[in-house]
Tab-separated table of C-alpha atoms and ligand atoms in Angstrom:
chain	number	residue	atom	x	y	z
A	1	UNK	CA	0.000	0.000	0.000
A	2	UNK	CA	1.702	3.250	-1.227
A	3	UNK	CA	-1.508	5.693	-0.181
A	4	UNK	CA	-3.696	6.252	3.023
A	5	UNK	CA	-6.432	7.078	1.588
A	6	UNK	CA	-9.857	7.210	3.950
A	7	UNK	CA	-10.658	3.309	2.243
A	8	UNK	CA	-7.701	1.744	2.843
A	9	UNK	CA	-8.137	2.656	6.696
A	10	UNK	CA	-11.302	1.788	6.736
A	11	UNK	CA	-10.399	-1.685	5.284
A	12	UNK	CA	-7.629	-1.843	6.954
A	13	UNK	CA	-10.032	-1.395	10.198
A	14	UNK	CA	-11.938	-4.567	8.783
A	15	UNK	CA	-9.521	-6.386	8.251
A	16	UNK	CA	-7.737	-6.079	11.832
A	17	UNK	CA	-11.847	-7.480	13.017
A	18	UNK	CA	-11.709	-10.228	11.355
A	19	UNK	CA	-8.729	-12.029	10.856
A	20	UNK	CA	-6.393	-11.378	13.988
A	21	UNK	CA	-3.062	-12.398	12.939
A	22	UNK	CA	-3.310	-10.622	9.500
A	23	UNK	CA	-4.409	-7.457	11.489
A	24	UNK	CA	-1.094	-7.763	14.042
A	25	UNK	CA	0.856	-7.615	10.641
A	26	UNK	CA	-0.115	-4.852	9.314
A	27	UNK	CA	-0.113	-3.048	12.578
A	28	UNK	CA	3.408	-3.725	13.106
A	29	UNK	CA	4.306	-2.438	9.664
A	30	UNK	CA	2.895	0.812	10.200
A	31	UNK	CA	4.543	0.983	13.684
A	32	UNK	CA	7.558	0.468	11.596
A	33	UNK	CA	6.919	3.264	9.220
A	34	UNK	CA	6.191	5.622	12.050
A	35	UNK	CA	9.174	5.123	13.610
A	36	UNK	CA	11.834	5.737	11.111
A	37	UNK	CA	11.907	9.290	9.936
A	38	UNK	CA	10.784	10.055	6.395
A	39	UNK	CA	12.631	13.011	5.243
A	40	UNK	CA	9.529	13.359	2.856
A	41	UNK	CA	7.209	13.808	5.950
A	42	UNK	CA	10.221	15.929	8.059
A	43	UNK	CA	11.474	17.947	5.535
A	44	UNK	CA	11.110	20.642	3.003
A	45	UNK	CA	10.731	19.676	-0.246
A	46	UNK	CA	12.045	21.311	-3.667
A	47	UNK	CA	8.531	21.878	-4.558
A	48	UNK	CA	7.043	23.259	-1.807
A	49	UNK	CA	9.504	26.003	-1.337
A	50	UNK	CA	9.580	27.431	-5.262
A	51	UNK	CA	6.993	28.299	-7.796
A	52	UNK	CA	5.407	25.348	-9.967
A	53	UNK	CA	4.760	25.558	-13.911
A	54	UNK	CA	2.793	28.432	-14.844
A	55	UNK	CA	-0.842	27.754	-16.092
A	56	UNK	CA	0.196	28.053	-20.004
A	57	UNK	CA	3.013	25.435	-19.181
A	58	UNK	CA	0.917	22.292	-21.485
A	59	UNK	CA	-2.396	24.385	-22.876
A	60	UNK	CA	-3.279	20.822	-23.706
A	61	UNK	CA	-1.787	18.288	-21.293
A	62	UNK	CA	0.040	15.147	-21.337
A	63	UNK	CA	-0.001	12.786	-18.551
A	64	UNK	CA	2.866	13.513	-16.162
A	65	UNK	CA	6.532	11.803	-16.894
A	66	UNK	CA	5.917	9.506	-14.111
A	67	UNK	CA	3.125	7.682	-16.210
A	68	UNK	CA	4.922	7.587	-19.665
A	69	UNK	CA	4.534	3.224	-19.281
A	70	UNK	CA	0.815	3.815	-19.528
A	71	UNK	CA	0.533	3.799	-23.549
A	72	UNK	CA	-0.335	1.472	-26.669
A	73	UNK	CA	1.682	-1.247	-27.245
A	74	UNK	CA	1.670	-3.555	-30.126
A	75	UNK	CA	3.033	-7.320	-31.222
A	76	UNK	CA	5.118	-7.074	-33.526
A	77	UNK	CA	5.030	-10.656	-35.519
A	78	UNK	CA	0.890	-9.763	-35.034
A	79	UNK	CA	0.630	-7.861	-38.402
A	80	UNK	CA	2.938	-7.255	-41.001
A	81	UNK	CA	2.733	-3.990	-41.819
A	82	UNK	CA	1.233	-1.057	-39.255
A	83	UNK	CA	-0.418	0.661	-41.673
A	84	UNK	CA	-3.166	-2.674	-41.753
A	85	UNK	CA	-2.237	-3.282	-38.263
A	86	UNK	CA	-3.575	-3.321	-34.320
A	87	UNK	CA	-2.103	-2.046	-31.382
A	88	UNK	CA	-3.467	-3.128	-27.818
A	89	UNK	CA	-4.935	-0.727	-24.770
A	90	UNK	CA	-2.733	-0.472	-21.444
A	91	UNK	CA	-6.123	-2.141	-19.031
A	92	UNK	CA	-3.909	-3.469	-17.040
A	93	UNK	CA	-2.881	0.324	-15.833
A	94	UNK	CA	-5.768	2.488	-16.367
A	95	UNK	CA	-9.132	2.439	-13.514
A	96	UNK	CA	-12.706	3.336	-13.852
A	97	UNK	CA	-14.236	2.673	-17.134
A	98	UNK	CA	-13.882	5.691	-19.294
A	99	UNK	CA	-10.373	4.795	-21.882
A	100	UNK	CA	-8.747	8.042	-22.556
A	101	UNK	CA	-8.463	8.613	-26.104
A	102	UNK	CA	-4.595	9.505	-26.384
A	103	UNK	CA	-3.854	5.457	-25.337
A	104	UNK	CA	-7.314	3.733	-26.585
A	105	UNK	CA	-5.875	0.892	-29.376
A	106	UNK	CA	-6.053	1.574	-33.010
A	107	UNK	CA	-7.182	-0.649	-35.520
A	108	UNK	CA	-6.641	0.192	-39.506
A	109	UNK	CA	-6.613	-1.576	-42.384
A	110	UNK	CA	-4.998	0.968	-44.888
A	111	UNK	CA	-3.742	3.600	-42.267
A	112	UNK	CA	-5.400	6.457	-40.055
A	113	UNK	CA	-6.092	9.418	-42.559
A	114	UNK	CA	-6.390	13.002	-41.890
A	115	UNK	CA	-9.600	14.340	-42.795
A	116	UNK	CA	-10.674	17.999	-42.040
A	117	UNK	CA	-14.373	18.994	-40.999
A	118	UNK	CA	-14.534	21.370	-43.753
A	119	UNK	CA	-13.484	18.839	-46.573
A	120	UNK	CA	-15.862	15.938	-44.778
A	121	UNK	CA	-19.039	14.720	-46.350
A	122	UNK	CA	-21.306	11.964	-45.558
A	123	UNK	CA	-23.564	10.567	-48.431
A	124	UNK	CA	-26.562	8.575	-47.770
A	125	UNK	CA	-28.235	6.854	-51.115
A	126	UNK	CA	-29.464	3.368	-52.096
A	127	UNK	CA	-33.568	2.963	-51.347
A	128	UNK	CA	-34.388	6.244	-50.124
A	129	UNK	CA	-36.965	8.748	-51.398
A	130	UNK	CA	-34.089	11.433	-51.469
A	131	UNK	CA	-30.153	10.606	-51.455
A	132	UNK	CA	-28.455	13.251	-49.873
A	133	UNK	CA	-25.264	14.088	-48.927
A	134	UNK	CA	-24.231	16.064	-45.275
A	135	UNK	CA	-21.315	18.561	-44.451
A	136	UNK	CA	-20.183	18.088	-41.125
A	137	UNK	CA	-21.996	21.927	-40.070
A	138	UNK	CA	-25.152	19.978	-41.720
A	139	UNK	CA	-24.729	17.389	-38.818
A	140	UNK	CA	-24.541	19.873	-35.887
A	141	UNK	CA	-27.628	21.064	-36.823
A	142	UNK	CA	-29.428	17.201	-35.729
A	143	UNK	CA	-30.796	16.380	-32.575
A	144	UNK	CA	-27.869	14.986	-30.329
A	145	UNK	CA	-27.769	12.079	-28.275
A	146	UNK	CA	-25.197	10.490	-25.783
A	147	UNK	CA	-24.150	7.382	-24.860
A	148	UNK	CA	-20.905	5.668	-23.571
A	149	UNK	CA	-20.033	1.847	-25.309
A	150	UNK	CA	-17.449	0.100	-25.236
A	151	UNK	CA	-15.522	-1.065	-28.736
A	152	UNK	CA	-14.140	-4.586	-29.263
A	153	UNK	CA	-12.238	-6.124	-31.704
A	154	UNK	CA	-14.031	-8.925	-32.803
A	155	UNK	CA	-10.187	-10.695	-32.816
A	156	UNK	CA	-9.858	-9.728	-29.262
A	157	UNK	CA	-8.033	-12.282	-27.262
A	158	UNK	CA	-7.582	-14.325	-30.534
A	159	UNK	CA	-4.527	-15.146	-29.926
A	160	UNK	CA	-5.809	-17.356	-27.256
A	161	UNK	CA	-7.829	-19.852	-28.975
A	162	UNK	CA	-5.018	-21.789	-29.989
A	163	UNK	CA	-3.357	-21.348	-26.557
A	164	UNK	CA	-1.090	-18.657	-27.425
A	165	UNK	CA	-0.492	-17.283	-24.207
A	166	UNK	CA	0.994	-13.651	-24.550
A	167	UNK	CA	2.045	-12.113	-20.829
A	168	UNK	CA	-0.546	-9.411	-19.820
A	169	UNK	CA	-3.782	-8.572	-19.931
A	170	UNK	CA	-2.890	-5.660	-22.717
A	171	UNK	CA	-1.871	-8.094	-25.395
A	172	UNK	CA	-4.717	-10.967	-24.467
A	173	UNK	CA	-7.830	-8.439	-23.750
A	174	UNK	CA	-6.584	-5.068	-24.769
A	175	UNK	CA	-8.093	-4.609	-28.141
A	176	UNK	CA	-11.204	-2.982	-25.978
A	177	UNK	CA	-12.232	0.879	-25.664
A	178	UNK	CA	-14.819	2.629	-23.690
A	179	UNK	CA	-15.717	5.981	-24.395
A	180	UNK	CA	-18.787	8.604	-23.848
A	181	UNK	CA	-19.851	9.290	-27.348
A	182	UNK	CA	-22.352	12.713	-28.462
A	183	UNK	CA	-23.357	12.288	-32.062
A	184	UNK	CA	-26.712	12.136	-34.074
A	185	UNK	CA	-28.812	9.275	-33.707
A	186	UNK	CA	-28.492	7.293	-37.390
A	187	UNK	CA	-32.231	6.832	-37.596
A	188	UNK	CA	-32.804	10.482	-37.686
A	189	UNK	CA	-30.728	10.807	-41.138
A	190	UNK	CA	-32.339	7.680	-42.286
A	191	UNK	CA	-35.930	9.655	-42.030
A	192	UNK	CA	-34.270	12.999	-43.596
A	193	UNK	CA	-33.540	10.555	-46.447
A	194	UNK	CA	-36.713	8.455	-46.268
A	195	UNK	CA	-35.960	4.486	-46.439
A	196	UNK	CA	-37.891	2.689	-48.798
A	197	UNK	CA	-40.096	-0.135	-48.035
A	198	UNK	CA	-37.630	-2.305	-49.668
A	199	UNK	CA	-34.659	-0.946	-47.252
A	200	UNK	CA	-33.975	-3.454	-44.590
A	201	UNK	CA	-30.162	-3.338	-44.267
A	202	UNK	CA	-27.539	-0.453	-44.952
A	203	UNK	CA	-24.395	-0.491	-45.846
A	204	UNK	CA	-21.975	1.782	-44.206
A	205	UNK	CA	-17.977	2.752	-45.664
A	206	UNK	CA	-15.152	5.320	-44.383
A	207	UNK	CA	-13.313	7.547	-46.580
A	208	UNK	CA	-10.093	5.660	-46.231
A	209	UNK	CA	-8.694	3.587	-49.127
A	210	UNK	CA	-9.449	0.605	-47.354
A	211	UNK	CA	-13.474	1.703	-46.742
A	212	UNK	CA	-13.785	-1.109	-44.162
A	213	UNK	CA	-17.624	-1.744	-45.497
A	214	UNK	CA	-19.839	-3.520	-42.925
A	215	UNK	CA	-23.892	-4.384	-43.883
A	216	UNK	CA	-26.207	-3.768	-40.629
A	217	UNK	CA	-29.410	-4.814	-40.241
A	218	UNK	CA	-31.944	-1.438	-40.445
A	219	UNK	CA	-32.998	-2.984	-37.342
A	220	UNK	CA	-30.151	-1.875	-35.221
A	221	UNK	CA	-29.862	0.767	-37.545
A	222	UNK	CA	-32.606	2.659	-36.350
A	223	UNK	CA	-31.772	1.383	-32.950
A	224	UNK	CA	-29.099	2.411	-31.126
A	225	UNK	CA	-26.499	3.325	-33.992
A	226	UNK	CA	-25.001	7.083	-33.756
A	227	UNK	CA	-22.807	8.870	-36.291
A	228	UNK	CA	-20.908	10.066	-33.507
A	229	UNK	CA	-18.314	13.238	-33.574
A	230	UNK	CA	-17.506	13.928	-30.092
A	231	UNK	CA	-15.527	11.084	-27.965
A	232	UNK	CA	-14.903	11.812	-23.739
A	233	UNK	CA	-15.925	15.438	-24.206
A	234	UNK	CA	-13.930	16.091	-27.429
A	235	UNK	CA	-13.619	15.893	-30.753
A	236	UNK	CA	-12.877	12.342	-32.034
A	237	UNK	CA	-8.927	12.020	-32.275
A	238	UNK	CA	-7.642	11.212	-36.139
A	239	UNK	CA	-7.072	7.849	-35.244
A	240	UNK	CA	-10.817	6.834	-33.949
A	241	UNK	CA	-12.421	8.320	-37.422
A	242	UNK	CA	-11.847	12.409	-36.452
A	243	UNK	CA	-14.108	13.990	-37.664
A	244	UNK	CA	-16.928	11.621	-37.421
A	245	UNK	CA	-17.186	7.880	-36.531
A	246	UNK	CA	-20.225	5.185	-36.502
A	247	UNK	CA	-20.722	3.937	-32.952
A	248	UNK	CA	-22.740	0.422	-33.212
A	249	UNK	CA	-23.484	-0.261	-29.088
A	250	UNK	CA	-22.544	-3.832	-28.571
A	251	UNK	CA	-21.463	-5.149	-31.858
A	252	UNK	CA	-17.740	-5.942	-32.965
A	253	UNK	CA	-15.600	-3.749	-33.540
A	254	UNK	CA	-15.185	-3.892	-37.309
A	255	UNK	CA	-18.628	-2.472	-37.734
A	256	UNK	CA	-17.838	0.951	-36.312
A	257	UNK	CA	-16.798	2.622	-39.424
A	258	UNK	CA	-14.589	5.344	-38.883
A	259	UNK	CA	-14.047	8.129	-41.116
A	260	UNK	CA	-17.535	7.579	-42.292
A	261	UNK	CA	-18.384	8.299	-46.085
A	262	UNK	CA	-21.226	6.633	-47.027
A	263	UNK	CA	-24.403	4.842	-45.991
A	264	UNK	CA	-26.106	2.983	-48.427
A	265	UNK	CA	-29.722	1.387	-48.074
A	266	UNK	CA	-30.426	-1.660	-49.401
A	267	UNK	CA	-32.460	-4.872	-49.451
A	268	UNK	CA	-30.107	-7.339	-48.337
A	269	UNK	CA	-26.408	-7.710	-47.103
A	270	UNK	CA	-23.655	-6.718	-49.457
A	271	UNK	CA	-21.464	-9.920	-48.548
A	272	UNK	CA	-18.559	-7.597	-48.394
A	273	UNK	CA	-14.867	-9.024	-47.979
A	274	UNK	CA	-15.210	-8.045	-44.148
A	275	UNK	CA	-18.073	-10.166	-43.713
A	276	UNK	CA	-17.457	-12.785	-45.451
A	277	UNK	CA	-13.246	-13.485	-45.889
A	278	UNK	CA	-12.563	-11.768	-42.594
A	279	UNK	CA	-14.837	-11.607	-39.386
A	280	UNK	CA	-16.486	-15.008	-39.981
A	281	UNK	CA	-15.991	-17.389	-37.504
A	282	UNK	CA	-14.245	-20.970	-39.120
A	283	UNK	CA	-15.894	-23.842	-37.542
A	284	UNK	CA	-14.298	-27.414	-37.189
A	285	UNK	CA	-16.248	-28.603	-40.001
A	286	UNK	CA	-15.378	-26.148	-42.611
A	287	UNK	CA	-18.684	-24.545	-42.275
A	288	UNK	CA	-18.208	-20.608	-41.230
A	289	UNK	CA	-20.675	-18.816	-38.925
A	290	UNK	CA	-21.712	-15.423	-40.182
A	291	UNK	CA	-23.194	-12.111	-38.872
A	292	UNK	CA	-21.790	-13.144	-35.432
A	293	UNK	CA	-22.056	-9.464	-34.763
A	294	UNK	CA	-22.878	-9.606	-31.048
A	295	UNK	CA	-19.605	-9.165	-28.341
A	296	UNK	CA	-20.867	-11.735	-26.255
A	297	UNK	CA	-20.577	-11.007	-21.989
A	298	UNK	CA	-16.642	-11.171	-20.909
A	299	UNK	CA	-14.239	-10.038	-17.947
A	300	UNK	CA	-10.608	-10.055	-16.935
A	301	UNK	CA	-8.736	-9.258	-13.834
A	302	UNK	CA	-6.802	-5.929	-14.937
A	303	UNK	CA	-4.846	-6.059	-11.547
A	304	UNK	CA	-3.070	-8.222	-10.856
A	305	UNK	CA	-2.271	-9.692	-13.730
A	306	UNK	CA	0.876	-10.298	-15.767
A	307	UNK	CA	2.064	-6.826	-16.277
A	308	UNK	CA	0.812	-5.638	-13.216
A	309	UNK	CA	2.450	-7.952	-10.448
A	310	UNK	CA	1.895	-7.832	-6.576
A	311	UNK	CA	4.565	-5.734	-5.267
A	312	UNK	CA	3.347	-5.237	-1.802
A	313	UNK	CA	3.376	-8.348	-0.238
A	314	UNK	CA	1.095	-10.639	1.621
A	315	UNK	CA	-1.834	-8.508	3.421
A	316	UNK	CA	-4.536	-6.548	1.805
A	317	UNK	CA	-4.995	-6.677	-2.122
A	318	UNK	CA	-6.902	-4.997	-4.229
A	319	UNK	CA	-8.213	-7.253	-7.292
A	320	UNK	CA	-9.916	-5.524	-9.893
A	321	UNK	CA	-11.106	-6.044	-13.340
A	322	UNK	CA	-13.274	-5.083	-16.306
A	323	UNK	CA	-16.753	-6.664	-17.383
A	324	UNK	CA	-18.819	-5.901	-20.423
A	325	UNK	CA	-21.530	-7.334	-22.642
A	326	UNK	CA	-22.939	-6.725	-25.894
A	327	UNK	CA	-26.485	-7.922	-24.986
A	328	UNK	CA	-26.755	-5.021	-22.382
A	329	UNK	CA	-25.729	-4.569	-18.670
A	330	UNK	CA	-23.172	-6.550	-16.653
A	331	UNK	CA	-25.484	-8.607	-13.737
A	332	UNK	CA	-22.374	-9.789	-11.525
A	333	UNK	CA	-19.604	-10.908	-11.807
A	334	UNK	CA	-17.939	-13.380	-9.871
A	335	UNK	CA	-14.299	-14.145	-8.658
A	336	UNK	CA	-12.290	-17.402	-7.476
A	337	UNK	CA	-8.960	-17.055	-6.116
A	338	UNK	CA	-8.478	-21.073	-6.419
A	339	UNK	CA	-9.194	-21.773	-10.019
A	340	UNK	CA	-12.763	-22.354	-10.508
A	341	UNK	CA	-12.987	-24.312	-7.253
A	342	UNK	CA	-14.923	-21.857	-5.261
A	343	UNK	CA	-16.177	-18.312	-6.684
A	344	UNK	CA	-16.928	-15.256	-4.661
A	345	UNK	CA	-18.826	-12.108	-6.134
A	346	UNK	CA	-17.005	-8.823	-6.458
A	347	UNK	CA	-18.159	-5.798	-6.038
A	348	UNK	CA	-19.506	-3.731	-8.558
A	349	UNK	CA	-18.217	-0.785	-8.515
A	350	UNK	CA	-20.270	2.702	-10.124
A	351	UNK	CA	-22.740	2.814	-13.113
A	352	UNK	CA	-23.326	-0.828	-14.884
A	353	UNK	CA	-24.274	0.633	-17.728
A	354	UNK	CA	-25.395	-1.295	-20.784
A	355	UNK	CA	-23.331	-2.032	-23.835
A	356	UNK	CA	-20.390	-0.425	-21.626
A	357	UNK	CA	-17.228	-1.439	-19.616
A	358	UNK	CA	-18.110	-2.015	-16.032
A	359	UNK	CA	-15.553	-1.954	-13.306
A	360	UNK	CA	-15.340	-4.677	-10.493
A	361	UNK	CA	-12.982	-4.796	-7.262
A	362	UNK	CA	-12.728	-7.438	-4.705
A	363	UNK	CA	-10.748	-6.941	-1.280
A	364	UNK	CA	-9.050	-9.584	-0.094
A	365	UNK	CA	-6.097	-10.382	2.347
A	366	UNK	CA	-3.423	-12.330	0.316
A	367	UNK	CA	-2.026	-14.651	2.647
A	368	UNK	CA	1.081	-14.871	0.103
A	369	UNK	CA	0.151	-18.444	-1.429
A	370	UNK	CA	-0.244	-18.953	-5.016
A	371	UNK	CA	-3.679	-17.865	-6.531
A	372	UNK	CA	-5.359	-19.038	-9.882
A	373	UNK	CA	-7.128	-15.752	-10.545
A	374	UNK	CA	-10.370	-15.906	-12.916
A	375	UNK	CA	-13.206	-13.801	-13.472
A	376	UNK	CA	-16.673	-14.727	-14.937
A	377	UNK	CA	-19.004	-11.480	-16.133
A	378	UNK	CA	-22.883	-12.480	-15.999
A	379	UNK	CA	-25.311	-10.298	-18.252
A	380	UNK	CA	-28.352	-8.770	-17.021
A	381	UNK	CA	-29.920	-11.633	-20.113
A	382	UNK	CA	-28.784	-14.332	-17.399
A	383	UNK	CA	-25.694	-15.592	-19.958
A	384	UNK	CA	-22.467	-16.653	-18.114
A	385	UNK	CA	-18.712	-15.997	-19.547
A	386	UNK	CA	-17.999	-19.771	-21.075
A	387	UNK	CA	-14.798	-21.142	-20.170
A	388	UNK	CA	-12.331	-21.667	-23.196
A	389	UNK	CA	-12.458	-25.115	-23.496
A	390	UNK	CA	-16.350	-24.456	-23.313
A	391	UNK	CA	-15.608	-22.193	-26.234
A	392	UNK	CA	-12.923	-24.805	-27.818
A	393	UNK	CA	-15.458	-27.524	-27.924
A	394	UNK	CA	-18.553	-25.809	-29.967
A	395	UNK	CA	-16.357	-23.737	-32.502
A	396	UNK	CA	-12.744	-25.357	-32.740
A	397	UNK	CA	-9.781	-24.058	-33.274
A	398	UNK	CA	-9.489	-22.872	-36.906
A	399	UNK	CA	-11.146	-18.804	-35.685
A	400	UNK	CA	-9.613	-15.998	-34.435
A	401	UNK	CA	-13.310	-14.084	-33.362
A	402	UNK	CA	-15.376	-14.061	-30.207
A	403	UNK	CA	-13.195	-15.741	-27.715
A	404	UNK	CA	-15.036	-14.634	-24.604
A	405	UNK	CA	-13.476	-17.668	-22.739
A	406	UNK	CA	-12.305	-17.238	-18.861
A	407	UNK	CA	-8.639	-15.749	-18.269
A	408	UNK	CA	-6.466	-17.432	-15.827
A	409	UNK	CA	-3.722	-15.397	-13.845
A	410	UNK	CA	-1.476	-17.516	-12.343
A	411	UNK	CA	-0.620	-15.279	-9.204
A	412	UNK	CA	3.137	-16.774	-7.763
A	413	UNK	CA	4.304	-16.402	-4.037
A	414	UNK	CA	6.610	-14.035	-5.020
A	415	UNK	CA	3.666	-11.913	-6.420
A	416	UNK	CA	5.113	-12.149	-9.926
A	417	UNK	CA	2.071	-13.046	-12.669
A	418	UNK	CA	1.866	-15.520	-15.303
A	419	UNK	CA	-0.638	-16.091	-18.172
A	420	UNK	CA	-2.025	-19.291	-18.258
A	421	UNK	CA	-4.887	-21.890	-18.473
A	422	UNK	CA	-6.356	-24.798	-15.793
A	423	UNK	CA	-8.186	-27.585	-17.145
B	501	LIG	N1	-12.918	3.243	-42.087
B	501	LIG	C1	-12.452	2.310	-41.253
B	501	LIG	N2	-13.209	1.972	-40.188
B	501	LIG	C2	-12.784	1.029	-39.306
B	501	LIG	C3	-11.553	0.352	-39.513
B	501	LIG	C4	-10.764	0.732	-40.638
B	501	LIG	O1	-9.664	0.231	-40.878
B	501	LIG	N3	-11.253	1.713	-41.488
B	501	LIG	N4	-11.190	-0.649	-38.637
B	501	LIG	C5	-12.288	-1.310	-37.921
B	501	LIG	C6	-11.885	-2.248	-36.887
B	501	LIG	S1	-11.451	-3.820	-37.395
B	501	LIG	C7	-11.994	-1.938	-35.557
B	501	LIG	S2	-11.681	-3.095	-34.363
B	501	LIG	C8	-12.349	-0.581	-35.116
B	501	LIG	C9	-11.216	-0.001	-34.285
B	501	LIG	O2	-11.525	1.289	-33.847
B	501	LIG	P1	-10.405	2.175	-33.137
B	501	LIG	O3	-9.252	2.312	-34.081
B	501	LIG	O4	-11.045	3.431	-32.737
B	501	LIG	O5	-9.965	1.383	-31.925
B	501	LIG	O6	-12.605	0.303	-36.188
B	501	LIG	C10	-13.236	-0.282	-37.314
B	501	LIG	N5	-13.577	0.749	-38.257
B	502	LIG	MO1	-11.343	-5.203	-35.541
């Protein structure tokens, strides 16, 4: 424990109730504290006795030095070139739910390009009583909405159905974002334009070479789907679609255009190449399942975890983790400290909102043994987080998509963390 913050002494205070010799322990260890001095408690620091940076030091910050490790990272032998490439969010160091945009991953397939609001247009044709095409002042002028949703990869954790086990919960889990989106609801340009009778899917595209086409059902079209422009309070950075974005609650990640050109209405899927050649799902028998467009419900233990080992010791430990679900709001979510044996739920901490990342901590006291950390995420729909050999046994081995399997954390003595599976 570096802070002593009003929880901590509360749970420390709980702690000391009910489990005696834990509670001497950490008594003893702040005695210890106490008694040696700490020149940063007895004396005058540098920055207490001289001015700090004026206000017009960073007119738009950066995190401080000290958190410079808290940034995308990407595997190398992933992709082979990083224009068509991935990199992975740092969950294993961030809290809360909301991802800043500056270190949310990035996913292109032909590069992030640099579009400016005044050269942006957004067409909408196909079986419409009027196409038309909108500037981005045109789409100020809608109705706003606001919701927060978290992204997914559809080839998050991929790496993992064959048992590839890559060390933190970055690189296994990381392909995730959750931001607070303000945009125009896509069902109000849809009636501007008028859809057909014979309209019942459309077909959306970005303005980058590689277009990234998805078909959507009008269904969800007229749902929940926003042509979004503002991300966390601000404008959309370059590299999630700047200047304006389609946010599709719940459904992979692929299908949130970015950069967003065109939508088309039409009667029936287009079958493009990233719906049919990519973000399938290969079964065992050859046969591949299609429009798996869902992000079924899924956790993982952020902390610890592989890149974010116990340094503390034995005593009181924080656990805490991420939950989300594409079918709406995370119900519980449970935690076992002894591989599946026996599960305990955590606590759910703030807003489970639907469609969005939900935060979970459980308090425990380490008693310094080994720990096979898991997390299961149960939706409000009653589904529970399969295991991966769950997963393994319906859809085989031959897909990279929708592995919502169980993560294990092997948690070592030495409070070191290692990636790995229990059968
Ligand atoms: N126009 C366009 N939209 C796109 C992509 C793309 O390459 N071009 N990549 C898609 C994929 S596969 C994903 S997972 C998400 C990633 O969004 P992000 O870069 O904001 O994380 O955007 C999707 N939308
Ligand atoms: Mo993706």
């Amino acid at each position: 424990m570096t802070d002593d913050t009003p929880n901590a002494t509360t749970r420390r205070g709980f702690l000391r109730g009910t489990a005696a010799v834990a509670g001497a322990g950490l008594a003893a260890a702040s005695a210890a504290r106490a008694a040696t001095p700490d020149p940063l408690i007895t004396e005058v620091q540098s920055y207490a006795s001289g001015f700090g940076d004026p206000v017009d030091a960073a007119p738009y910050g950066m995190p401080i030095e000290f958190e410079k490790h808290v940034v995308r990272r990407n595997v190398e032998w992933l992709t082979e070139s990083p224009v068509s490439s991935i990199n992975f969010t740092p969950i294993h160091a961030l809290e809360g739910t909301i991802t800043p945009q500056g270190c949310a991953f990035e996913r292109h397939h032909s590069g992030a390009i640099e579009m400016s609001k005044s050269d942006y247009r957004l067409m909408i044709n196909g079986l419409v009583d009027q196409p038309l095409v909108f500037t981005f002042e045109d789409l100020l002028r809608f109705p706003r909405t606001m919701t927060t949703a978290f992204l997914e990869c559809a080839a998050n954790g991929g790496m993992e159905w064959g048992g590839a086990q890559l060390e933190g919960c970055q690189f296994t889990q990381g392909m995730i974002h959750n931001m607070e989106y303000t945009g125009v609801p896509l069902r109000l340009l849809l009636e501007e334009a008028g859809v057909q009778t014979a309209g019942k899917w459309v077909y959306a595209e970005g303005h980058d070479a590689s277009s990234n086409g998805r078909s959507i059902p009008l269904e969800k079209a007229l749902d929940d789907v926003m042509v979004a422009f503002f991300a966390n309070g601000e404008a959309l950075r370059k590299e999630h679609g700047y200047p304006v974005r389609l946010v599709v609650p719940g459904w992979e990640g692929n299908m949130w255009v970015k950069w967003l050109r065109r939508i088309s209405v039409y009667d029936q899927p287009v079958d493009s190449r990233e719906e049919t050649s990519k973000y399938t799902d290969l079964m065992s028998d050859g046969q591949a399942r299609k429009w798996t467009w869902i992000m079924d419900a899924k956790s993982v233990i952020t902390s610890p975890s592989p890149q974010a080992p116990i340094r503390h010791g034995k005593g009181p430990l924080v656990i805490t983790g991420l939950a989300w679900s594409g079918n709406g709001r995370i119900e519980r979510v449970d935690v076992t400290t002894d591989g599946g044996v026996s599960w305990q739920p955590a606590r759910i901490t703030g807003d489970a909102k639907s469609k969005a990342l939900t935060r979970f901590h459980l308090d425990i006291d380490w008693d310094g043994s080994e720990l096979m950390l898991q997390s299961r995420a149960v939706d409000e729909t009653g589904y529970v987080q399969p295991t991966k050999d769950a997963l393994r046994a319906v859809r085989g081995l031959n897909t990279v998509y929708h592995n919502n399997g169980i993560q294990t954390w092997w948690v070592k003595a030495d409070g070191e963390v290692e990636n790995v599976e229990v059968a």
